[in-house]
One Martini backbone bead per residue (centre of mass of N, CA, C, O) as a GRO file, in nm:
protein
  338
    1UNK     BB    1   9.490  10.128   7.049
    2UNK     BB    2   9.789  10.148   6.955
    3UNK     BB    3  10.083   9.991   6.974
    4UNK     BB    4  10.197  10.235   6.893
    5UNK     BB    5  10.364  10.511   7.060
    6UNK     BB    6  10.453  10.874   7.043
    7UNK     BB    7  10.609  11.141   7.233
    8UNK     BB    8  10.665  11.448   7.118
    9UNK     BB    9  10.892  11.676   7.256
   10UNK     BB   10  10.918  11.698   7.533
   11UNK     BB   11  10.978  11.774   7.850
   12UNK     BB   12  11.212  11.548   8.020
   13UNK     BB   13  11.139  11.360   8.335
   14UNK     BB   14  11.293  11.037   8.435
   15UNK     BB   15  11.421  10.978   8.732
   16UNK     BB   16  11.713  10.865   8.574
   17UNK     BB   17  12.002  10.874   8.613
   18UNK     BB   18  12.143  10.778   8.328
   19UNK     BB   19  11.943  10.969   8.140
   20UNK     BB   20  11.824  11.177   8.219
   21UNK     BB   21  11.725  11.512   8.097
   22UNK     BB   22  11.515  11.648   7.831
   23UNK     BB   23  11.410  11.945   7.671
   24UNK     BB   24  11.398  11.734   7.427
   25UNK     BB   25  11.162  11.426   7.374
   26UNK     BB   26  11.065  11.115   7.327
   27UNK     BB   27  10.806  10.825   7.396
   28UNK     BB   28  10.792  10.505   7.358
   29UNK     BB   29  10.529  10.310   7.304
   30UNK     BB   30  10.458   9.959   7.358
   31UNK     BB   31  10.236   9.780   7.486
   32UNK     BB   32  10.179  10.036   7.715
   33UNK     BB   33  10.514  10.057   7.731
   34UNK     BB   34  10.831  10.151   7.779
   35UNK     BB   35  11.085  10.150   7.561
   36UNK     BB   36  11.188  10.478   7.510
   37UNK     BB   37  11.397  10.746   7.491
   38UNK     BB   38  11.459  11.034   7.344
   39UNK     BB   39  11.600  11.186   7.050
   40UNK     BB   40  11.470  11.090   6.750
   41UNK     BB   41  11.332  10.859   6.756
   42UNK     BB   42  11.276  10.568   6.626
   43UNK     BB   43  10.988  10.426   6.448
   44UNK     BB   44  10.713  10.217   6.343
   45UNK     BB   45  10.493  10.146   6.139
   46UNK     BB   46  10.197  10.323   6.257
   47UNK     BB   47  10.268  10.547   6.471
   48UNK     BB   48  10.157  10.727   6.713
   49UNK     BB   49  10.080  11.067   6.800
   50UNK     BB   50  10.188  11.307   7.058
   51UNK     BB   51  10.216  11.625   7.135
   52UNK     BB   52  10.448  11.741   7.359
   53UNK     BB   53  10.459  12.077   7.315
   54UNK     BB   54  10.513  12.235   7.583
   55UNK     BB   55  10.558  11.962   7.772
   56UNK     BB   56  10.568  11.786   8.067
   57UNK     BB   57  10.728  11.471   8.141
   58UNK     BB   58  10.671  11.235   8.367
   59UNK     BB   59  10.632  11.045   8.635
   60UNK     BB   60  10.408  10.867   8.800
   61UNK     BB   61  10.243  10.961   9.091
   62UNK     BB   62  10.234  10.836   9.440
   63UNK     BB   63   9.964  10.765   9.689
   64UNK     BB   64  10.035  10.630   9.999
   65UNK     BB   65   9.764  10.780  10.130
   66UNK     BB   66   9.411  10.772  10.062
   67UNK     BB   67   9.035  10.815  10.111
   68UNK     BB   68   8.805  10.780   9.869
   69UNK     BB   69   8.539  10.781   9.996
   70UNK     BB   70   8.544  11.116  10.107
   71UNK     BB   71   8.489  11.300   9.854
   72UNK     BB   72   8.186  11.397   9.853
   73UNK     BB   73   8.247  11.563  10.125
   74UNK     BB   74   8.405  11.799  10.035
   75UNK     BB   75   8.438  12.042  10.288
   76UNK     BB   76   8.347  11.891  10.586
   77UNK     BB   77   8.661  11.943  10.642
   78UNK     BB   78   8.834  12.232  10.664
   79UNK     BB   79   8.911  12.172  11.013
   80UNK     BB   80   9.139  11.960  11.197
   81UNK     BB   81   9.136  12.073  11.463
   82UNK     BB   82   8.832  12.014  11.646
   83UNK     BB   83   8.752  11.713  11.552
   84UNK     BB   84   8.552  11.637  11.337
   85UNK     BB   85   8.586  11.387  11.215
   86UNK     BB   86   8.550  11.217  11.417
   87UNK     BB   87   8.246  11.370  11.523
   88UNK     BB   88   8.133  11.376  11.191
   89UNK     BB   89   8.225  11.228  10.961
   90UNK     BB   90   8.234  10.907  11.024
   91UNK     BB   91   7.923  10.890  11.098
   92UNK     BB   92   7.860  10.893  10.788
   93UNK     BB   93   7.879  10.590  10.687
   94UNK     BB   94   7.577  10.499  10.798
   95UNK     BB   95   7.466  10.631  10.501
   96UNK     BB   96   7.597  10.458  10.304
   97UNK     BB   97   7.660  10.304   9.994
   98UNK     BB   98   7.802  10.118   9.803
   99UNK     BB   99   7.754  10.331   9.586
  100UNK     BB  100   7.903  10.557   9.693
  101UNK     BB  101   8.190  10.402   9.691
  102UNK     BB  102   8.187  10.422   9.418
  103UNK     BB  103   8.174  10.748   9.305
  104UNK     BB  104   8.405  10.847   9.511
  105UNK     BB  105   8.636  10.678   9.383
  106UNK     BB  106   8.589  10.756   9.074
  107UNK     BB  107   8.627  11.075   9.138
  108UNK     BB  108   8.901  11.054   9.280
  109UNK     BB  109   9.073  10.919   9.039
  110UNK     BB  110   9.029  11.120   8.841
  111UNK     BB  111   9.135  11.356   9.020
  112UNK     BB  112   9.437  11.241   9.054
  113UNK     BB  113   9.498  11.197   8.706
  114UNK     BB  114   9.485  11.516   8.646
  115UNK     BB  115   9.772  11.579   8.893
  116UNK     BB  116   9.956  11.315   8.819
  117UNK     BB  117   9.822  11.039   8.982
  118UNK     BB  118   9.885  10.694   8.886
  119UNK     BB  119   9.919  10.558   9.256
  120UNK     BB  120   9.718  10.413   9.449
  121UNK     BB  121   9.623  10.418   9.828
  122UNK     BB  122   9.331  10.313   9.919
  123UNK     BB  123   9.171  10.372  10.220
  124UNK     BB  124   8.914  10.143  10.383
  125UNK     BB  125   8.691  10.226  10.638
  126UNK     BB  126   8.416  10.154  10.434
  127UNK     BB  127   8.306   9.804  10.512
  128UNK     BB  128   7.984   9.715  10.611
  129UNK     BB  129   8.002   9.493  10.359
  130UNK     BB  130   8.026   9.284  10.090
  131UNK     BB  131   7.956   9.557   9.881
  132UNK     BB  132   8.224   9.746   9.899
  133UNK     BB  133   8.435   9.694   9.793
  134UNK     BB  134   8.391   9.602   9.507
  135UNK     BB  135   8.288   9.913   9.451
  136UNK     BB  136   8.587  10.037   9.526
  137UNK     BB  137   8.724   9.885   9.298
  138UNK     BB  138   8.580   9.928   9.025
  139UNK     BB  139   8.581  10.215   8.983
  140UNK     BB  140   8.929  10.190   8.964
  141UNK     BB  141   8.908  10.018   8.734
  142UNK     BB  142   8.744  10.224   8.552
  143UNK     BB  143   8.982  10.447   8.595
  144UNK     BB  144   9.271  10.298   8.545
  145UNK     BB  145   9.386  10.348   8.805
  146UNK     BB  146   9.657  10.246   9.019
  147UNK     BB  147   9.607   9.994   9.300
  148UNK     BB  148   9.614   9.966   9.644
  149UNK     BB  149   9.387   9.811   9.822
  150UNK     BB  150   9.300   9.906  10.173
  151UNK     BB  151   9.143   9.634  10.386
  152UNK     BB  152   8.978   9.735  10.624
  153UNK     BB  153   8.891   9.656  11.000
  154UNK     BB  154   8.793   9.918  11.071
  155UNK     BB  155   8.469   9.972  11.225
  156UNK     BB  156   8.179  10.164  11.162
  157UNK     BB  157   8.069   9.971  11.389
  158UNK     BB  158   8.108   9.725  11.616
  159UNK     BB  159   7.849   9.525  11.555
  160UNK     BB  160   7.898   9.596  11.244
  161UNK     BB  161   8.067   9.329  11.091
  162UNK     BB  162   8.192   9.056  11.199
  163UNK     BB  163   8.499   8.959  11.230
  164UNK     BB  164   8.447   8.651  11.091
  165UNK     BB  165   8.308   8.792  10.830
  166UNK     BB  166   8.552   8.987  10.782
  167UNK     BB  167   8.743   8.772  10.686
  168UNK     BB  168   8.630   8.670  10.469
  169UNK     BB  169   8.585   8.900  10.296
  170UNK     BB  170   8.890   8.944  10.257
  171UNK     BB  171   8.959   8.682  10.106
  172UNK     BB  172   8.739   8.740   9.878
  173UNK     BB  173   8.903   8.980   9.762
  174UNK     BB  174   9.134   8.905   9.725
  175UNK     BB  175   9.069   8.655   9.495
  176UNK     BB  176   8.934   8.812   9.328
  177UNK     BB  177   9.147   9.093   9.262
  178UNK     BB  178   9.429   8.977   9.280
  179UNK     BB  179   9.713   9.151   9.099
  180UNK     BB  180  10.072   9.138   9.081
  181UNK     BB  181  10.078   9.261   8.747
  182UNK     BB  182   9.858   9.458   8.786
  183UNK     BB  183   9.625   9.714   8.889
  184UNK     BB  184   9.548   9.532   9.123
  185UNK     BB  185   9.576   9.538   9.467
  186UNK     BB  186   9.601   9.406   9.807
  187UNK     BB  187   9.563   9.533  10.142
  188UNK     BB  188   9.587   9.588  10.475
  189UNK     BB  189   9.397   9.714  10.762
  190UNK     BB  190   9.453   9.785  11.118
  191UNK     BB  191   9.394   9.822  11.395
  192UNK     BB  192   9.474   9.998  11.668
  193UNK     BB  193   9.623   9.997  11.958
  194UNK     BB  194   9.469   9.808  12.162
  195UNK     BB  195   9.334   9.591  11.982
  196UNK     BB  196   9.234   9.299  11.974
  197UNK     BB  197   9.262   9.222  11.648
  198UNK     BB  198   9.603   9.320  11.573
  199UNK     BB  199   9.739   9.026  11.547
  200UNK     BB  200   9.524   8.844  11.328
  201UNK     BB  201   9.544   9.080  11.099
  202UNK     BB  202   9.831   9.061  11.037
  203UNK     BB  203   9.871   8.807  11.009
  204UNK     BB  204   9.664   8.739  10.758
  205UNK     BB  205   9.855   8.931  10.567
  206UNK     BB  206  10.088   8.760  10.591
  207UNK     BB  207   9.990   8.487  10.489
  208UNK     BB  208   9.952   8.666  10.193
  209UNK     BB  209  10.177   8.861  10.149
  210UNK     BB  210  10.034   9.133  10.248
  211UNK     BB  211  10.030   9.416  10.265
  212UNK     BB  212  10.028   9.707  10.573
  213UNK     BB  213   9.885   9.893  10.797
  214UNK     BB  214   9.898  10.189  11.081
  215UNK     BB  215   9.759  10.406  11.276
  216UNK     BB  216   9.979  10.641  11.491
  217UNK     BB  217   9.841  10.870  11.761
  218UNK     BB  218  10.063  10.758  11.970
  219UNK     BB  219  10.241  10.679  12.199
  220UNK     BB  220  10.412  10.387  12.196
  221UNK     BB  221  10.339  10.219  11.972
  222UNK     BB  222  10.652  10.066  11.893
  223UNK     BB  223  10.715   9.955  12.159
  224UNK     BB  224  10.438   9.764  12.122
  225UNK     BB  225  10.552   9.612  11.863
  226UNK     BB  226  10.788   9.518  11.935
  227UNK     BB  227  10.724   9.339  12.173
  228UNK     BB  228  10.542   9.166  11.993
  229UNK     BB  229  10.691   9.110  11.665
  230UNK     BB  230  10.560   9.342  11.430
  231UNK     BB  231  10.766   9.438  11.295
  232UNK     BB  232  10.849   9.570  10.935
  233UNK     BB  233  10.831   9.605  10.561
  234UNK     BB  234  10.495   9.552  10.558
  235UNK     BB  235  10.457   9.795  10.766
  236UNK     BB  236  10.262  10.093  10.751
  237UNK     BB  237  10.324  10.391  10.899
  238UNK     BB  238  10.055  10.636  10.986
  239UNK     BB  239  10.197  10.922  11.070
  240UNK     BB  240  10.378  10.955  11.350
  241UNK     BB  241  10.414  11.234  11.530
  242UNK     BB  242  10.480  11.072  11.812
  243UNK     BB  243  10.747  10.951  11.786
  244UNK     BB  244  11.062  10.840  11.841
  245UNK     BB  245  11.382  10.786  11.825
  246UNK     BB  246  11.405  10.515  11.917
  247UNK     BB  247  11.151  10.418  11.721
  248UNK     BB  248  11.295  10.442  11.479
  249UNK     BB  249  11.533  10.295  11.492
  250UNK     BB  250  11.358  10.010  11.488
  251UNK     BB  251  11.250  10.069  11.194
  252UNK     BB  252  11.525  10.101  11.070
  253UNK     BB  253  11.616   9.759  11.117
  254UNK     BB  254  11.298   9.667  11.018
  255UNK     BB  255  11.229   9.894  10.729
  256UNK     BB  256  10.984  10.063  10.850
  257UNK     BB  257  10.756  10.240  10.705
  258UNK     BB  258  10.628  10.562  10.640
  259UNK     BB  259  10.346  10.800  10.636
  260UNK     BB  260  10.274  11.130  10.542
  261UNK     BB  261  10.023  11.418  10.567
  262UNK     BB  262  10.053  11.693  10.541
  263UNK     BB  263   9.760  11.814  10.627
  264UNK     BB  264   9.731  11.656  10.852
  265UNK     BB  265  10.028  11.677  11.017
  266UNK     BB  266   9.985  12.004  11.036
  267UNK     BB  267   9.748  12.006  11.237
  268UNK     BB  268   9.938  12.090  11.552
  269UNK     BB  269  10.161  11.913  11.490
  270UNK     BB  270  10.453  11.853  11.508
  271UNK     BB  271  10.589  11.785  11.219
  272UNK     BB  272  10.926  11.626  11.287
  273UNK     BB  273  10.954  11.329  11.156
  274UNK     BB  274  11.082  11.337  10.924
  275UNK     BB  275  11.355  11.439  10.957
  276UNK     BB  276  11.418  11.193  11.170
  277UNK     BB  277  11.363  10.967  10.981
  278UNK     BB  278  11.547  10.987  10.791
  279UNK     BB  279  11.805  11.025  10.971
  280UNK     BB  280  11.747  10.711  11.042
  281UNK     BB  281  11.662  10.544  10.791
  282UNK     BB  282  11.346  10.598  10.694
  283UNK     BB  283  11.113  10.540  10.506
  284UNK     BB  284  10.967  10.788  10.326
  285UNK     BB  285  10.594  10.876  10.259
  286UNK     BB  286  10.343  10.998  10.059
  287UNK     BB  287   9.969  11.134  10.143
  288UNK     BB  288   9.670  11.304  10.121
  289UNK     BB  289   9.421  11.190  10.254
  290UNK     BB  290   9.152  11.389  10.310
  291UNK     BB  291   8.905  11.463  10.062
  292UNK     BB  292   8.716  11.641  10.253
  293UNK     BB  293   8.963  11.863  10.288
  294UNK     BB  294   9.108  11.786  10.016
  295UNK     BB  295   9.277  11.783   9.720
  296UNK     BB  296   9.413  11.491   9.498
  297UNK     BB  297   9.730  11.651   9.548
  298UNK     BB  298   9.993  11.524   9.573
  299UNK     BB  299  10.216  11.783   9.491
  300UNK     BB  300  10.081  11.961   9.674
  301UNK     BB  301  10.171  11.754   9.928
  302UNK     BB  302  10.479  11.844   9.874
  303UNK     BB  303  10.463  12.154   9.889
  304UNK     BB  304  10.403  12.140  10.166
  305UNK     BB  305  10.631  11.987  10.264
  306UNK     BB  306  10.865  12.183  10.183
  307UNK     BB  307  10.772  12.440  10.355
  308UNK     BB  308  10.785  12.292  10.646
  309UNK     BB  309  11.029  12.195  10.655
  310UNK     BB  310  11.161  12.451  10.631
  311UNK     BB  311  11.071  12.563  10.867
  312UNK     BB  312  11.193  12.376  11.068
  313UNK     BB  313  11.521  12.384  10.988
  314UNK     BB  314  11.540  12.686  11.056
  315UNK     BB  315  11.446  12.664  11.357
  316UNK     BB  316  11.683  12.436  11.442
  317UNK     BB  317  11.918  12.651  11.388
  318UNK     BB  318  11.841  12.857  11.570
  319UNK     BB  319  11.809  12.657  11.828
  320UNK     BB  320  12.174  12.585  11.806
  321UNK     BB  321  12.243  12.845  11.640
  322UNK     BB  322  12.400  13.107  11.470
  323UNK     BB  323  12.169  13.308  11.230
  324UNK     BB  324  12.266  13.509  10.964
  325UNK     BB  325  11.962  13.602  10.855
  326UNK     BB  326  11.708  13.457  10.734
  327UNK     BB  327  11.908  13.203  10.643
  328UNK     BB  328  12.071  12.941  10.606
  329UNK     BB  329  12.315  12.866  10.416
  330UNK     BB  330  12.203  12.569  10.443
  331UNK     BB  331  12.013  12.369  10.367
  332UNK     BB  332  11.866  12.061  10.506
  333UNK     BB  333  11.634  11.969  10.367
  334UNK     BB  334  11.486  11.924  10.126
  335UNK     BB  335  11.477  11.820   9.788
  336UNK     BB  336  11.471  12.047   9.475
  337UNK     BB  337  11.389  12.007   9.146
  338UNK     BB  338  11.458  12.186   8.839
   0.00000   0.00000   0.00000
C-alpha cells in the first residue's frame, strides 16, 4: 500500500463538531492514518487516489459487544423468545473445535467489515481449551478488523477446563496478544451473578487494567455488585433490561456503562432500559450479539433501537399527558442524523 492515499471526492460525515460534514472533499491518509480532511486538499507526490463520488464516507462503525464464535451458526435460532438459545445453541459448543472457533470469527470479521463496523468486542464464551482463543484472535487478526476480544471465564460445561487451568490460560492470552496501541486488545467477562468464581475474575481484570463485562438478566443484580463494592467504569453491563432506576442511579455515580443489544434485548422484554441509562447519565453503547440469529450489521441493530425507542417514548407520552394526533409534538427519543 502507498504510504499517502486520498479518498476524493466522498461525502464526508466527520462526527467532529469543528469539522463538520462536507458534500464533497478529500481524506488524505499518510502511513495508514487520517491526515487531514477537506475539499481539494494538497497531496504529495506519487499519493495514490480512490475515487470516493456518490460514496458517503463516515468513521468506522464500534461494536460493544457480539459472539463471533456463533456465526457458523446463522439461522439456528431465528425466534429467541422460547429459549432456544440457552437449552439448544449453547449445547452446541461442545462439538466445536478450535478450528471452528477459527473459521465463525474469519467469517464474522469480514461480514462485521462488509456493513462498515470497524472495531468489534467479540465476547467468547466458547473457550473449552488453550486452543480456542488464539484461534479467534488470529481469525481477527487475519480479518484486519480492530478488535478487543473477551476472554471470557463462563464455561461450556461445569468441569471442563477448571478454573486454575483457566486463569493460566487467560494470563496466557493477555501476555500473547494484548497491544495497548495496536488492533488486539483483550478483556474478560466474569461469570454471572451469584457465581462463586465472580469476584476473583473481576479482581483477575483489575489487576492487569483490563476492561472486563457481566450479562446482567436478573433482577437486583446491580444492588448486590454494588454492595460488594465492584461496580466501576472499567465493568460493561451487558443486556440490564431489568435493572431499576435507583440501581442506574449507582452506575452513573460510578461511570459503569451498559451495552444494549437491540434485536436480543427487545424480544418480550422491557426494552425500556435505554432511555432511563440515558436519563440518568448512564453511559449506553450498543452491540449485535447473537450472530446464530442474526446479521452482524451494527447501523442495522441502531435502525432497530431508533424505531423502537421512538415507539417507546411515543407510548410513555401517552400513558402520562394528553398527545393529539399519530405522534408527540417533540420527539423525546434518541436523535437521528440527517
Amino acid at each position: 500500500m502507498a504510504k499517502s492515499v486520498v479518498i476524493h471526492g466522498a461525502e464526508v460525515v466527520t462526527m467532529d463538531e469543528k469539522l463538520g460534514d462536507f458534500p464533497s472533499a478529500d481524506i488524505l491518509i499518510e502511513d495508514g492514518a487520517i491526515k487531514a480532511v477537506g475539499p481539494s486538499l494538497a497531496q504529495p507526490a506519487g499519493t495514490a487516489k480512490i475515487d470516493g463520488a456518490g460514496m458517503i464516507a463516515l468513521p468506522g462503525i464500534i461494536d460493544a459487544h457480539t459472539c463471533l464464535w456463533q456465526t457458523v451458526l446463522r439461522g439456528y435460532v431465528p425466534d429467541l423468545w422460547p429459549g432456544a438459545y440457552y437449552s439448544q445453541l449453547l449445547p452446541l459448543r461442545q462439538h466445536y473445535s478450535a478450528e471452528d472457533n477459527y473459521n465463525a470469527a474469519y467469517v464474522g470479521a469480514f461480514e462485521m467489515l462488509s456493513y462498515g463496523t470497524t472495531t468489534v468486542v467479540d465476547y467468547c464464551h466458547n473457550i473449552r481449551s488453550p486452543d480456542f482463543a488464539p484461534a479467534s484472535i488470529e481469525a481477527l487478526k487475519t480479518a484486519g478488523i480492530r478488535h478487543l476480544f473477551t476472554y471470557s471465564f463462563m464455561a461450556a460445561k461445569p468441569d471442563e477446563f477448571p478454573a486454575a487451568a483457566r486463569f493460566d490460560d487467560a494470563r496466557r492470552v493477555w501476555d500473547r496478544f494484548h497491544e495497548s496501541e495496536g488492533l488486539t486488545t483483550i478483556g474478560f467477562g466474569v461469570d454471572s451473578i451469584g457465581a462463586a468464581g465472580l469476584e476473583k475474575q473481576l479482581a483477575f481484570a483489575r489487576a492487569l487494567q483490563a476492561p472486563s463485562c457481566i450479562h446482567v438478566n436478573e433482577t437486583g443484580t446491580i444492588d448486590r455488585l454494588h454492595a460488594a463494592g465492584l461496580l466501576g467504569p472499567d465493568f460493561l453491563v451487558i443486556h440490564g433490561n431489568l435493572i431499576t432506576n435507583a440501581e442506574l442511579e449507582l452506575m452513573a455515580k460510578t461511570r459503569m456503562p451498559i451495552c444494549f443489544t437491540p434485536t436480543a434485548d427487545t424480544q418480550g422484554t422491557p426494552a425500556d432500559v435505554v432511555r432511563r441509562a440515558i436519563d440518568r447519565g448512564v453511559p449506553v453503547v450498543f452491540g449485535c450479539d447473537i450472530p446464530c440469529s442474526i446479521a452482524s450489521d451494527t447501523l442495522g441493530q441502531l435502525r432497530v433501537m431508533f424505531n423502537v425507542q421512538g415507539f417507546l417514548d411515543g407510548a410513555m407520552e401517552r400513558i402520562f399527558s394528553t398527545v393529539p394526533g399519530r405522534r408527540p409534538a417533540v420527539r423525546p427519543g434518541l436523535a437521528c442524523r440527517r
